[in-house]
Each structure stands twice: as structure tokens, then as C-alpha cells.
mmCIF file of C-alpha atoms and ligand atoms in Angstrom:
data_model
loop_
_atom_site.group_PDB
_atom_site.id
_atom_site.type_symbol
_atom_site.label_atom_id
_atom_site.label_comp_id
_atom_site.label_asym_id
_atom_site.label_seq_id
_atom_site.Cartn_x
_atom_site.Cartn_y
_atom_site.Cartn_z
ATOM 1 C CA MET A 1 57.027 -58.866 -66.288
ATOM 2 C CA SER A 2 54.700 -55.915 -66.758
ATOM 3 C CA LEU A 3 53.798 -54.693 -70.229
ATOM 4 C CA PHE A 4 55.199 -51.409 -68.986
ATOM 5 C CA GLY A 5 58.433 -52.863 -67.614
ATOM 6 C CA GLU A 6 60.510 -51.173 -70.297
ATOM 7 C CA VAL A 7 59.062 -47.694 -69.741
ATOM 8 C CA PRO A 8 61.798 -45.372 -68.507
ATOM 9 C CA GLN A 9 61.099 -42.870 -65.747
ATOM 10 C CA ALA A 10 60.758 -39.414 -67.300
ATOM 11 C CA THR A 11 62.191 -36.330 -65.659
ATOM 12 C CA PRO A 12 59.565 -34.101 -63.993
ATOM 13 C CA VAL A 13 58.414 -30.916 -65.744
ATOM 14 C CA ALA A 14 60.815 -28.387 -64.218
ATOM 15 C CA VAL A 15 58.342 -25.622 -63.430
ATOM 16 C CA PHE A 16 55.823 -27.932 -61.742
ATOM 17 C CA LYS A 17 58.552 -29.705 -59.780
ATOM 18 C CA LEU A 18 59.637 -26.315 -58.497
ATOM 19 C CA SER A 19 56.090 -25.610 -57.260
ATOM 20 C CA ASN A 20 56.005 -28.986 -55.493
ATOM 21 C CA ASP A 21 59.347 -28.391 -53.794
ATOM 22 C CA PHE A 22 58.035 -24.990 -52.734
ATOM 23 C CA LYS A 23 54.889 -26.532 -51.279
ATOM 24 C CA GLU A 24 56.904 -28.991 -49.205
ATOM 25 C CA ASP A 25 59.350 -26.383 -47.905
ATOM 26 C CA PRO A 26 58.509 -25.642 -44.213
ATOM 27 C CA ASN A 27 60.372 -22.283 -44.196
ATOM 28 C CA PRO A 28 57.767 -19.579 -43.402
ATOM 29 C CA MET A 29 59.796 -17.044 -45.427
ATOM 30 C CA LYS A 30 59.613 -19.128 -48.629
ATOM 31 C CA VAL A 31 58.777 -17.404 -51.912
ATOM 32 C CA ASN A 32 57.683 -18.981 -55.206
ATOM 33 C CA LEU A 33 58.983 -17.055 -58.212
ATOM 34 C CA GLY A 34 58.656 -20.035 -60.537
ATOM 35 C CA VAL A 35 55.359 -20.786 -62.214
ATOM 36 C CA GLY A 36 53.952 -18.108 -64.516
ATOM 37 C CA ALA A 37 50.758 -17.250 -62.726
ATOM 38 C CA TYR A 38 49.544 -13.924 -61.363
ATOM 39 C CA ARG A 39 49.492 -13.432 -57.600
ATOM 40 C CA THR A 40 47.989 -10.627 -55.552
ATOM 41 C CA ASP A 41 50.021 -8.573 -53.110
ATOM 42 C CA GLU A 42 48.892 -11.147 -50.533
ATOM 43 C CA GLY A 43 50.585 -13.824 -52.632
ATOM 44 C CA GLN A 44 47.242 -15.368 -53.540
ATOM 45 C CA PRO A 45 45.765 -16.408 -56.914
ATOM 46 C CA TRP A 46 43.357 -13.778 -58.245
ATOM 47 C CA VAL A 47 39.935 -14.543 -59.653
ATOM 48 C CA LEU A 48 39.309 -11.460 -61.779
ATOM 49 C CA PRO A 49 36.269 -9.521 -60.463
ATOM 50 C CA VAL A 50 34.843 -9.455 -63.982
ATOM 51 C CA VAL A 51 35.138 -13.244 -64.175
ATOM 52 C CA LYS A 52 33.257 -13.621 -60.873
ATOM 53 C CA LYS A 53 30.504 -11.426 -62.260
ATOM 54 C CA VAL A 54 30.215 -13.366 -65.508
ATOM 55 C CA GLU A 55 30.233 -16.684 -63.651
ATOM 56 C CA LYS A 56 27.070 -15.529 -61.895
ATOM 57 C CA ILE A 57 25.515 -14.535 -65.218
ATOM 58 C CA ILE A 58 26.206 -18.009 -66.584
ATOM 59 C CA VAL A 59 24.763 -19.790 -63.550
ATOM 60 C CA ALA A 60 21.599 -17.661 -63.737
ATOM 61 C CA ASP A 61 21.094 -18.277 -67.461
ATOM 62 C CA ASN A 62 18.579 -21.109 -67.770
ATOM 63 C CA SER A 63 18.964 -21.266 -71.532
ATOM 64 C CA LEU A 64 22.466 -22.723 -71.200
ATOM 65 C CA ASN A 65 23.102 -26.457 -71.014
ATOM 66 C CA HIS A 66 25.941 -28.941 -71.305
ATOM 67 C CA GLU A 67 25.368 -30.151 -74.833
ATOM 68 C CA TYR A 68 28.409 -30.511 -77.076
ATOM 69 C CA LEU A 69 29.638 -27.285 -78.619
ATOM 70 C CA PRO A 70 30.268 -27.054 -82.371
ATOM 71 C CA ILE A 71 33.464 -28.969 -83.144
ATOM 72 C CA LEU A 72 35.490 -25.789 -83.758
ATOM 73 C CA GLY A 73 34.174 -24.223 -80.559
ATOM 74 C CA LEU A 74 31.802 -21.500 -79.416
ATOM 75 C CA PRO A 75 31.351 -19.186 -82.438
ATOM 76 C CA GLU A 76 31.006 -15.992 -80.396
ATOM 77 C CA PHE A 77 34.177 -16.893 -78.473
ATOM 78 C CA ARG A 78 36.196 -17.559 -81.617
ATOM 79 C CA SER A 79 35.209 -14.360 -83.380
ATOM 80 C CA SER A 80 35.631 -12.099 -80.354
ATOM 81 C CA ALA A 81 38.973 -13.683 -79.464
ATOM 82 C CA SER A 82 40.291 -13.108 -82.987
ATOM 83 C CA LYS A 83 39.068 -9.526 -82.801
ATOM 84 C CA ILE A 84 41.132 -8.968 -79.646
ATOM 85 C CA ALA A 85 44.249 -10.115 -81.482
ATOM 86 C CA LEU A 86 43.674 -8.433 -84.826
ATOM 87 C CA GLY A 87 41.793 -5.313 -83.736
ATOM 88 C CA GLU A 88 38.176 -4.221 -84.094
ATOM 89 C CA ASP A 89 38.820 -2.589 -87.455
ATOM 90 C CA SER A 90 41.170 -5.218 -88.850
ATOM 91 C CA PRO A 91 41.162 -5.216 -92.660
ATOM 92 C CA ALA A 92 41.457 -9.015 -92.605
ATOM 93 C CA ILE A 93 38.258 -9.332 -90.539
ATOM 94 C CA GLN A 94 36.431 -6.840 -92.760
ATOM 95 C CA GLU A 95 37.538 -8.799 -95.807
ATOM 96 C CA ASN A 96 36.152 -11.967 -94.251
ATOM 97 C CA ARG A 97 39.453 -13.838 -94.399
ATOM 98 C CA VAL A 98 39.876 -14.708 -90.716
ATOM 99 C CA GLY A 99 38.943 -18.009 -89.124
ATOM 100 C CA ALA A 100 39.458 -19.488 -85.683
ATOM 101 C CA VAL A 101 39.472 -22.693 -83.688
ATOM 102 C CA GLN A 102 38.760 -22.837 -79.975
ATOM 103 C CA CYS A 103 41.603 -24.814 -78.424
ATOM 104 C CA LEU A 104 42.741 -26.167 -75.067
ATOM 105 C CA GLY A 105 44.684 -23.134 -73.883
ATOM 106 C CA GLY A 106 47.505 -21.490 -75.772
ATOM 107 C CA THR A 107 49.312 -24.821 -75.744
ATOM 108 C CA GLY A 108 46.384 -26.459 -77.532
ATOM 109 C CA ALA A 109 46.350 -23.673 -80.107
ATOM 110 C CA LEU A 110 50.065 -24.138 -80.779
ATOM 111 C CA LYS A 111 49.573 -27.889 -81.055
ATOM 112 C CA MET A 112 46.583 -27.445 -83.354
ATOM 113 C CA GLY A 113 48.473 -25.096 -85.670
ATOM 114 C CA ALA A 114 51.534 -27.354 -85.676
ATOM 115 C CA GLU A 115 49.461 -30.419 -86.514
ATOM 116 C CA PHE A 116 47.755 -28.596 -89.370
ATOM 117 C CA LEU A 117 51.093 -27.415 -90.750
ATOM 118 C CA ARG A 118 52.524 -30.921 -90.464
ATOM 119 C CA ARG A 119 49.643 -32.274 -92.527
ATOM 120 C CA TRP A 120 49.055 -29.525 -95.048
ATOM 121 C CA TYR A 121 51.739 -26.877 -95.193
ATOM 122 C CA ASN A 122 53.982 -26.583 -98.221
ATOM 123 C CA GLY A 123 52.595 -29.451 -100.265
ATOM 124 C CA ASN A 124 53.776 -32.985 -99.591
ATOM 125 C CA ASP A 125 57.256 -31.908 -98.689
ATOM 126 C CA ASN A 126 56.094 -30.743 -95.267
ATOM 127 C CA MET A 127 58.068 -33.254 -93.219
ATOM 128 C CA LYS A 128 61.215 -31.387 -94.170
ATOM 129 C CA THR A 129 60.042 -27.881 -93.234
ATOM 130 C CA PRO A 130 62.122 -26.557 -90.350
ATOM 131 C CA VAL A 131 60.401 -24.894 -87.407
ATOM 132 C CA TYR A 132 62.307 -22.225 -85.489
ATOM 133 C CA VAL A 133 61.486 -21.366 -81.906
ATOM 134 C CA SER A 134 63.443 -18.760 -79.997
ATOM 135 C CA ALA A 135 66.269 -19.694 -77.676
ATOM 136 C CA PRO A 136 66.328 -17.537 -74.560
ATOM 137 C CA THR A 137 68.516 -14.568 -75.334
ATOM 138 C CA TRP A 138 69.908 -11.838 -73.211
ATOM 139 C CA GLY A 139 69.923 -8.172 -74.010
ATOM 140 C CA ARG A 140 67.906 -5.835 -76.028
ATOM 141 C CA HIS A 141 67.594 -7.170 -79.543
ATOM 142 C CA ALA A 142 65.146 -8.997 -81.759
ATOM 143 C CA HIS A 143 64.930 -12.665 -80.818
ATOM 144 C CA TRP A 144 65.730 -13.536 -84.378
ATOM 145 C CA ASN A 145 68.949 -12.131 -85.606
ATOM 146 C CA ASP A 146 69.252 -11.335 -89.262
ATOM 147 C CA LYS A 147 71.395 -14.367 -89.862
ATOM 148 C CA THR A 148 68.785 -16.881 -88.713
ATOM 149 C CA LEU A 149 66.104 -15.219 -90.773
ATOM 150 C CA THR A 150 68.183 -14.864 -93.911
ATOM 151 C CA THR A 151 69.681 -18.343 -93.838
ATOM 152 C CA ALA A 152 66.572 -20.341 -92.900
ATOM 153 C CA PRO A 153 65.287 -22.413 -95.822
ATOM 154 C CA LYS A 154 62.408 -20.770 -97.689
ATOM 155 C CA HIS A 155 58.972 -21.516 -96.166
ATOM 156 C CA SER A 156 60.485 -22.269 -92.748
ATOM 157 C CA ILE A 157 58.056 -21.748 -89.891
ATOM 158 C CA PHE A 158 58.914 -19.174 -87.221
ATOM 159 C CA VAL A 159 57.168 -19.079 -83.867
ATOM 160 C CA LEU A 160 57.248 -15.459 -82.702
ATOM 161 C CA HIS A 161 56.122 -14.305 -79.274
ATOM 162 C CA ALA A 162 53.614 -11.525 -79.925
ATOM 163 C CA CYS A 163 54.642 -9.583 -76.805
ATOM 164 C CA ALA A 164 56.268 -9.973 -73.381
ATOM 165 C CA HIS A 165 58.714 -12.610 -74.553
ATOM 166 C CA ASN A 166 58.976 -15.547 -72.164
ATOM 167 C CA PRO A 167 61.474 -15.895 -70.551
ATOM 168 C CA THR A 168 63.507 -12.795 -71.414
ATOM 169 C CA GLY A 169 60.861 -10.078 -71.014
ATOM 170 C CA THR A 170 62.502 -8.321 -73.946
ATOM 171 C CA ASP A 171 60.514 -7.548 -77.083
ATOM 172 C CA PRO A 172 61.693 -6.261 -80.443
ATOM 173 C CA THR A 173 61.048 -2.562 -81.036
ATOM 174 C CA HIS A 174 58.577 -1.522 -83.745
ATOM 175 C CA VAL A 175 61.479 -0.869 -86.094
ATOM 176 C CA GLU A 176 62.936 -4.300 -85.361
ATOM 177 C CA TRP A 177 59.550 -5.940 -85.978
ATOM 178 C CA MET A 178 59.371 -4.110 -89.314
ATOM 179 C CA GLN A 179 62.775 -5.475 -90.240
ATOM 180 C CA VAL A 180 61.725 -9.002 -89.225
ATOM 181 C CA ALA A 181 58.581 -8.690 -91.334
ATOM 182 C CA GLU A 182 60.513 -7.439 -94.317
ATOM 183 C CA VAL A 183 62.937 -10.366 -94.249
ATOM 184 C CA MET A 184 60.168 -12.888 -93.595
ATOM 185 C CA LYS A 185 58.170 -11.615 -96.539
ATOM 186 C CA ARG A 186 61.157 -11.642 -98.855
ATOM 187 C CA ARG A 187 62.202 -15.133 -97.799
ATOM 188 C CA LYS A 188 58.638 -16.491 -97.736
ATOM 189 C CA LEU A 189 58.844 -17.612 -94.117
ATOM 190 C CA PHE A 190 55.691 -18.631 -92.242
ATOM 191 C CA VAL A 191 54.660 -16.532 -89.228
ATOM 192 C CA PHE A 192 53.166 -18.367 -86.271
ATOM 193 C CA PHE A 193 52.509 -15.907 -83.440
ATOM 194 C CA ASP A 194 52.358 -17.141 -79.871
ATOM 195 C CA SER A 195 50.293 -14.631 -77.905
ATOM 196 C CA ALA A 196 50.086 -15.653 -74.252
ATOM 197 C CA TYR A 197 50.479 -12.320 -72.466
ATOM 198 C CA GLN A 198 48.377 -9.776 -74.358
ATOM 199 C CA GLY A 199 47.799 -6.900 -71.918
ATOM 200 C CA PHE A 200 50.638 -7.896 -69.602
ATOM 201 C CA ALA A 201 53.408 -6.113 -71.467
ATOM 202 C CA SER A 202 52.020 -2.579 -71.494
ATOM 203 C CA GLY A 203 48.715 -2.887 -69.652
ATOM 204 C CA CYS A 204 47.013 -2.089 -72.972
ATOM 205 C CA LEU A 205 45.592 -4.820 -75.219
ATOM 206 C CA ASP A 206 45.999 -2.838 -78.432
ATOM 207 C CA LYS A 207 49.604 -1.859 -77.804
ATOM 208 C CA ASP A 208 50.504 -5.443 -77.012
ATOM 209 C CA ALA A 209 48.984 -6.624 -80.297
ATOM 210 C CA TRP A 210 51.016 -4.198 -82.385
ATOM 211 C CA ALA A 211 53.300 -6.802 -83.975
ATOM 212 C CA VAL A 212 50.471 -9.174 -84.907
ATOM 213 C CA ARG A 213 48.483 -6.346 -86.485
ATOM 214 C CA TYR A 214 51.499 -5.003 -88.311
ATOM 215 C CA PHE A 215 52.133 -8.368 -89.947
ATOM 216 C CA VAL A 216 48.488 -8.433 -91.082
ATOM 217 C CA THR A 217 48.880 -5.030 -92.725
ATOM 218 C CA GLN A 218 51.922 -6.424 -94.536
ATOM 219 C CA GLY A 219 49.748 -9.047 -96.197
ATOM 220 C CA PHE A 220 50.989 -12.164 -94.392
ATOM 221 C CA GLU A 221 48.914 -15.302 -94.206
ATOM 222 C CA MET A 222 49.526 -16.545 -90.679
ATOM 223 C CA PHE A 223 48.502 -18.255 -87.476
ATOM 224 C CA CYS A 224 48.190 -16.691 -84.050
ATOM 225 C CA ALA A 225 47.867 -18.942 -80.990
ATOM 226 C CA GLN A 226 46.114 -17.015 -78.218
ATOM 227 C CA SER A 227 46.024 -17.962 -74.573
ATOM 228 C CA PHE A 228 43.518 -16.474 -72.121
ATOM 229 C CA SER A 229 45.140 -18.233 -69.170
ATOM 230 C CA LYS A 230 47.041 -15.219 -67.895
ATOM 231 C CA ASN A 231 45.051 -12.187 -68.985
ATOM 232 C CA PHE A 232 41.758 -13.692 -67.752
ATOM 233 C CA GLY A 233 43.296 -15.686 -64.895
ATOM 234 C CA LEU A 234 41.622 -18.795 -66.334
ATOM 235 C CA TYR A 235 44.619 -21.112 -66.128
ATOM 236 C CA ASN A 236 42.763 -24.337 -65.423
ATOM 237 C CA GLU A 237 39.834 -23.690 -67.753
ATOM 238 C CA ARG A 238 42.065 -24.149 -70.808
ATOM 239 C CA VAL A 239 40.847 -21.271 -72.941
ATOM 240 C CA GLY A 240 42.766 -20.748 -76.150
ATOM 241 C CA ASN A 241 42.085 -19.723 -79.706
ATOM 242 C CA LEU A 242 43.947 -20.326 -82.919
ATOM 243 C CA THR A 243 43.378 -17.373 -85.236
ATOM 244 C CA ILE A 244 43.980 -18.011 -88.921
ATOM 245 C CA VAL A 245 44.521 -15.163 -91.349
ATOM 246 C CA ALA A 246 44.433 -16.264 -95.001
ATOM 247 C CA ARG A 247 44.340 -14.682 -98.412
ATOM 248 C CA ASP A 248 40.557 -14.956 -98.791
ATOM 249 C CA ALA A 249 37.407 -16.547 -97.400
ATOM 250 C CA ASP A 250 37.723 -19.623 -99.574
ATOM 251 C CA ASN A 251 41.157 -20.462 -98.165
ATOM 252 C CA VAL A 252 39.891 -19.982 -94.620
ATOM 253 C CA ARG A 253 36.962 -22.318 -95.297
ATOM 254 C CA ARG A 254 39.178 -25.153 -96.535
ATOM 255 C CA VAL A 255 41.692 -24.714 -93.735
ATOM 256 C CA LEU A 256 38.922 -24.829 -91.112
ATOM 257 C CA SER A 257 37.452 -27.958 -92.696
ATOM 258 C CA GLN A 258 40.794 -29.702 -92.118
ATOM 259 C CA MET A 259 41.068 -28.261 -88.610
ATOM 260 C CA GLU A 260 37.744 -29.987 -87.832
ATOM 261 C CA LYS A 261 39.312 -33.308 -88.751
ATOM 262 C CA ILE A 262 42.251 -32.644 -86.446
ATOM 263 C CA VAL A 263 40.030 -31.609 -83.522
ATOM 264 C CA ARG A 264 37.926 -34.727 -84.016
ATOM 265 C CA VAL A 265 40.840 -37.108 -83.434
ATOM 266 C CA ASN A 266 42.409 -35.044 -80.642
ATOM 267 C CA TRP A 267 39.903 -33.628 -78.139
ATOM 268 C CA SER A 268 36.852 -34.113 -80.356
ATOM 269 C CA ASN A 269 34.973 -31.239 -78.761
ATOM 270 C CA PRO A 270 36.132 -28.289 -76.637
ATOM 271 C CA PRO A 271 35.055 -27.347 -73.086
ATOM 272 C CA SER A 272 32.546 -24.536 -72.721
ATOM 273 C CA GLN A 273 32.901 -22.747 -69.394
ATOM 274 C CA GLY A 274 36.040 -20.726 -70.058
ATOM 275 C CA ALA A 275 35.020 -19.888 -73.601
ATOM 276 C CA ARG A 276 31.632 -18.636 -72.372
ATOM 277 C CA LEU A 277 33.268 -16.485 -69.717
ATOM 278 C CA VAL A 278 35.563 -14.886 -72.253
ATOM 279 C CA ALA A 279 32.914 -14.503 -74.953
ATOM 280 C CA ILE A 280 30.364 -12.845 -72.657
ATOM 281 C CA THR A 281 33.046 -10.492 -71.340
ATOM 282 C CA LEU A 282 34.362 -9.496 -74.744
ATOM 283 C CA ASN A 283 30.899 -9.061 -76.247
ATOM 284 C CA THR A 284 29.392 -6.884 -73.486
ATOM 285 C CA ALA A 285 30.637 -3.294 -73.500
ATOM 286 C CA GLU A 286 30.640 -2.688 -69.708
ATOM 287 C CA LEU A 287 32.202 -6.088 -68.962
ATOM 288 C CA PHE A 288 34.815 -5.560 -71.641
ATOM 289 C CA ALA A 289 35.771 -2.234 -70.061
ATOM 290 C CA GLU A 290 35.927 -3.867 -66.647
ATOM 291 C CA TRP A 291 38.177 -6.646 -67.968
ATOM 292 C CA LYS A 292 40.586 -4.139 -69.485
ATOM 293 C CA ASP A 293 40.704 -2.489 -66.090
ATOM 294 C CA ASN A 294 41.402 -5.829 -64.380
ATOM 295 C CA VAL A 295 44.233 -6.526 -66.844
ATOM 296 C CA LYS A 296 45.707 -3.127 -66.105
ATOM 297 C CA THR A 297 45.556 -3.829 -62.367
ATOM 298 C CA MET A 298 47.703 -6.919 -62.916
ATOM 299 C CA ALA A 299 50.131 -5.204 -65.281
ATOM 300 C CA ASP A 300 50.494 -2.230 -62.919
ATOM 301 C CA ARG A 301 51.277 -4.429 -59.936
ATOM 302 C CA VAL A 302 54.046 -6.100 -61.944
ATOM 303 C CA LEU A 303 55.467 -2.688 -62.884
ATOM 304 C CA LEU A 304 55.439 -1.634 -59.247
ATOM 305 C CA MET A 305 57.292 -4.784 -58.194
ATOM 306 C CA ARG A 306 59.869 -4.227 -60.940
ATOM 307 C CA ALA A 307 60.525 -0.679 -59.785
ATOM 308 C CA SER A 308 60.738 -1.674 -56.107
ATOM 309 C CA LEU A 309 63.073 -4.616 -56.685
ATOM 310 C CA GLN A 310 65.412 -2.531 -58.789
ATOM 311 C CA ALA A 311 65.383 0.308 -56.236
ATOM 312 C CA LYS A 312 66.067 -2.045 -53.336
ATOM 313 C CA LEU A 313 69.009 -3.695 -55.089
ATOM 314 C CA GLN A 314 70.406 -0.269 -55.851
ATOM 315 C CA VAL A 315 70.079 0.820 -52.226
ATOM 316 C CA LEU A 316 71.784 -2.383 -51.092
ATOM 317 C CA GLY A 317 74.571 -1.702 -53.582
ATOM 318 C CA THR A 318 74.259 -5.190 -55.049
ATOM 319 C CA PRO A 319 77.076 -5.702 -57.570
ATOM 320 C CA GLY A 320 75.997 -5.572 -61.215
ATOM 321 C CA THR A 321 73.504 -3.406 -63.048
ATOM 322 C CA TRP A 322 69.857 -4.060 -62.388
ATOM 323 C CA ASP A 323 68.286 -1.702 -64.921
ATOM 324 C CA HIS A 324 67.115 -4.686 -66.915
ATOM 325 C CA ILE A 325 64.536 -5.436 -64.232
ATOM 326 C CA THR A 326 62.597 -2.300 -65.134
ATOM 327 C CA GLN A 327 63.490 -2.419 -68.828
ATOM 328 C CA GLN A 328 62.062 -5.906 -69.243
ATOM 329 C CA ILE A 329 58.316 -6.253 -69.627
ATOM 330 C CA GLY A 330 55.536 -8.725 -68.974
ATOM 331 C CA MET A 331 55.324 -11.281 -66.224
ATOM 332 C CA PHE A 332 58.928 -12.438 -66.238
ATOM 333 C CA SER A 333 62.379 -11.155 -65.630
ATOM 334 C CA PHE A 334 65.660 -12.728 -66.547
ATOM 335 C CA THR A 335 67.655 -11.862 -63.446
ATOM 336 C CA GLY A 336 71.021 -12.898 -64.789
ATOM 337 C CA LEU A 337 71.568 -15.200 -61.777
ATOM 338 C CA ASN A 338 73.520 -18.258 -62.855
ATOM 339 C CA PRO A 339 72.464 -21.853 -62.037
ATOM 340 C CA LYS A 340 74.776 -21.975 -59.019
ATOM 341 C CA GLN A 341 73.308 -18.771 -57.629
ATOM 342 C CA VAL A 342 69.801 -20.081 -58.310
ATOM 343 C CA GLU A 343 70.628 -23.200 -56.330
ATOM 344 C CA TYR A 344 71.830 -21.047 -53.444
ATOM 345 C CA MET A 345 68.609 -19.000 -53.543
ATOM 346 C CA ILE A 346 66.530 -22.190 -53.355
ATOM 347 C CA LYS A 347 68.580 -24.156 -50.825
ATOM 348 C CA GLU A 348 69.640 -21.371 -48.492
ATOM 349 C CA ARG A 349 66.872 -18.804 -48.856
ATOM 350 C CA SER A 350 63.828 -20.895 -49.888
ATOM 351 C CA ILE A 351 63.279 -18.609 -52.874
ATOM 352 C CA TYR A 352 62.193 -20.746 -55.787
ATOM 353 C CA LEU A 353 63.092 -19.694 -59.323
ATOM 354 C CA MET A 354 63.891 -21.403 -62.612
ATOM 355 C CA ALA A 355 67.464 -22.610 -63.217
ATOM 356 C CA SER A 356 67.682 -20.120 -66.099
ATOM 357 C CA GLY A 357 67.427 -17.290 -63.572
ATOM 358 C CA ARG A 358 63.908 -16.403 -64.729
ATOM 359 C CA ILE A 359 61.630 -15.023 -62.049
ATOM 360 C CA ASN A 360 57.906 -14.440 -62.104
ATOM 361 C CA MET A 361 57.534 -10.822 -61.008
ATOM 362 C CA CYS A 362 54.036 -11.595 -59.696
ATOM 363 C CA GLY A 363 55.538 -13.759 -56.985
ATOM 364 C CA LEU A 364 56.921 -10.588 -55.402
ATOM 365 C CA THR A 365 54.797 -8.722 -52.861
ATOM 366 C CA THR A 366 55.296 -5.687 -50.660
ATOM 367 C CA LYS A 367 55.776 -8.175 -47.798
ATOM 368 C CA ASN A 368 58.454 -10.398 -49.324
ATOM 369 C CA ILE A 369 60.331 -7.992 -51.594
ATOM 370 C CA ASP A 370 62.861 -6.932 -48.938
ATOM 371 C CA TYR A 371 63.653 -10.547 -48.190
ATOM 372 C CA VAL A 372 64.034 -11.340 -51.902
ATOM 373 C CA ALA A 373 66.247 -8.306 -52.565
ATOM 374 C CA GLU A 374 68.460 -9.085 -49.559
ATOM 375 C CA SER A 375 68.693 -12.708 -50.667
ATOM 376 C CA ILE A 376 69.728 -11.721 -54.208
ATOM 377 C CA HIS A 377 72.312 -9.401 -52.658
ATOM 378 C CA GLU A 378 73.659 -12.139 -50.401
ATOM 379 C CA THR A 379 73.760 -14.583 -53.331
ATOM 380 C CA VAL A 380 75.617 -12.234 -55.641
ATOM 381 C CA VAL A 381 78.220 -10.790 -53.266
HETATM 382 N N1 PMP B 1 53.032 -19.511 -74.937
HETATM 383 C C1 PMP B 1 53.823 -18.947 -74.015
HETATM 384 C C2 PMP B 1 54.920 -18.046 -74.443
HETATM 385 C C3 PMP B 1 53.607 -19.202 -72.649
HETATM 386 O O1 PMP B 1 54.404 -18.639 -71.746
HETATM 387 C C4 PMP B 1 52.527 -20.040 -72.275
HETATM 388 C C5 PMP B 1 52.221 -20.320 -70.836
HETATM 389 N N2 PMP B 1 53.304 -20.522 -70.000
HETATM 390 C C6 PMP B 1 51.738 -20.617 -73.276
HETATM 391 C C7 PMP B 1 52.018 -20.308 -74.591
HETATM 392 C C8 PMP B 1 50.627 -21.581 -72.992
HETATM 393 O O2 PMP B 1 49.603 -21.118 -72.222
HETATM 394 P P1 PMP B 1 48.391 -22.034 -71.785
HETATM 395 O O3 PMP B 1 48.536 -22.259 -70.305
HETATM 396 O O4 PMP B 1 47.173 -21.253 -72.132
HETATM 397 O O5 PMP B 1 48.442 -23.314 -72.531
#
């Protein structure tokens, strides 16, 4: 009998299983609309030109080595990453009450923040603090209805997607964000932003950070988990940052001292390559401008695919309204296809999408969009 004889087989992670099934599908027409990664119009992964440039700078720099980084990460990465979220002229940065921890992707930043809150948030009663994450919703409304916000126990933790909500592609309006902030302040709820698509919603980094910055102006102490996987195309480098906004420098200092303890027993020390790439880019004016341009290229291609898919479905006369495809923003679209229709798309058309009906708009190209539109039409009628 093995020591592991009692270990049950776990179900595969849905999105990665989908990619595997796609890989094994021999159909030459197959399309992968599953995993949330950018693809070019040739259906290929894209190494951002600015990243290629900075990679060369790093290789040529003889002063760099592979020593351990500081436990909280590369200082110039942490500060520049926080600046991207909060804005160059953020009052919180000027008042020296922002701290950051370099983490293993956005996921690592969420995990880091959660672990800190579990240990230290809300005194010793923390085990009872509820955490609210959004359920996928349909339609154009804030992901948190008034009822959830007003009935949640005081001090509850709310994870809010900063922009380009995954999977719905529907963000609250500015007015709705203001209402959310007002209720959260009144009910003393904790704001934990999840920012994984900055730049992808509008093509503009500042516009996409509006909600985060608004909450700062409203005096919230908060966390913001940032991922650079999508907007830098650095998926496998695991580049993330947890930005902490606190009342003053002293609070930040004590929080960071506890974050060090958490890093030490988790990954102990972060990887350097991705953080260097991002830091050099953000801290060099011409490279920063080039990156913004690269982000816009990606966002624009998504917009183009949205417009074309909607237009093609309209021309085909596919039953239903498809305006949501262009109204939704960011990388994803909630098509409205039900699980049965999704199964048909996969089995009969070799078009791979999540059971929820979510599609990655970047999987569409000028070459496969007709096939995808016709397949949706055939599935729906
Ligand atoms: N938050 C959201 C909303 C995401 O969609 C993702 C990536 N799918 C992440 C966080 C995590 O990103 P990373 O790959 O950097 O861990």
C-alpha cells in the first residue's frame, strides 16, 4: 500500500484541460478561445517588441548577476508598478503611505494579500471575516448589487476587479463605482482590487486605473494585486505586485515587515527576470512610451475582433442580440452560449471555449472569424 494510496484524483483545471484538448484535436480548422492569453492575427503568442528590446539590454548589462533579490523584491520594480496603478501624482505616494511586495504573478499577489489578511486583519477575530468574490453576472450593472454590500458584515473583504471584469467584460460605470465606494466606506468594508488587465479595457493605462485611483482619493486603506502577465505578455515569468495603501508611513512599515515573514515561508525570494524587464521599461521614458503603444496594439486588435464578430453575426442574421460583444470590454466576452451549445461548438466545430460561454477575443483572427461566426450561427439556430 502506497503512502499516497488514499489520495483522490483531482479534476483537471478547466482552462488548461481545454488547451490540451485543443492541442490534440487534429481538425485543421480548430480555434482556441479558452485560455486568457493574447494572440496575434496569425494566432501566435506575441513577445512585445519593447520586451525584446529590454531583454537585450539586460543581457548586455554586465553589472547584473543572479544573487538573491531583497525579500520583498526589486525596489525599482515595486515602486514603478505601484505608480502605474495609483498614478504618477498619487496623493498616497506623495504622502509616503504606499508600500509594495513583488509577487509571483497576480495570483501570488492575491495569495499574499489574503495570507496577510488571514493573519492580521481585524484583530484576532480574523478567521470569521467573510471574503466576497464576484459571481459571473450578466448584463450591465455593478458586480456588487446594493444588497450584498449593505448586508455584508462590517469589515468584510471585497475583491473587486479594477477593470475588464473576467469573465463578463462588463465594468461598473464611474457613477456605479462611486456608489460602491460610498457604501463600502459607510459599512467599513475592505477593498482588495484585482488588477490583471490594466490597459486592456480601454487601451489607456490611466483610464483603466480610474476605479483604483478613485478609491484612494476617498481615503480607503486597501490592497491592489497587479498582474503584468497580460499587459506585458510575461505570462510565464510570474510578474506581480501587491500594492498596499495605508493611512501613513508607519502603518506601511509594519505591514511590510509582516509581509516579509509571509514571503519567507512561501517563496522565500522572488524571481528577477520579469521584474527587471518591467522595471526598466517603466523607468525609461522612451521604453515606457513604446510599451504603452504595444498595449494599445493589443487592445485595438481586440476591439477590431469584437466589431467584426458582431457585424458577421448580424449579417448572418443569427438569432439573438449580439450588441454585448462590442459593449463588453477587455480580453473576454460572455457570449451567452449555454453549456449545451458550448459542447456543440467544441465537439462539432473544434472551437474551444469555456463552459460558461466565455470566449477570449484574442483567439479570433481575420482568418478564423468567418468560421467562428458561422459556427456560432449554426449552434444557435
Ligand atoms: N486576476 C484575474 C481577474 C485574472 O483573470 C488573472 C489571470 N487569469 C489573474 C488575476 C492572475 O494572473 P497571473 O497569471 O498574473 O497570476
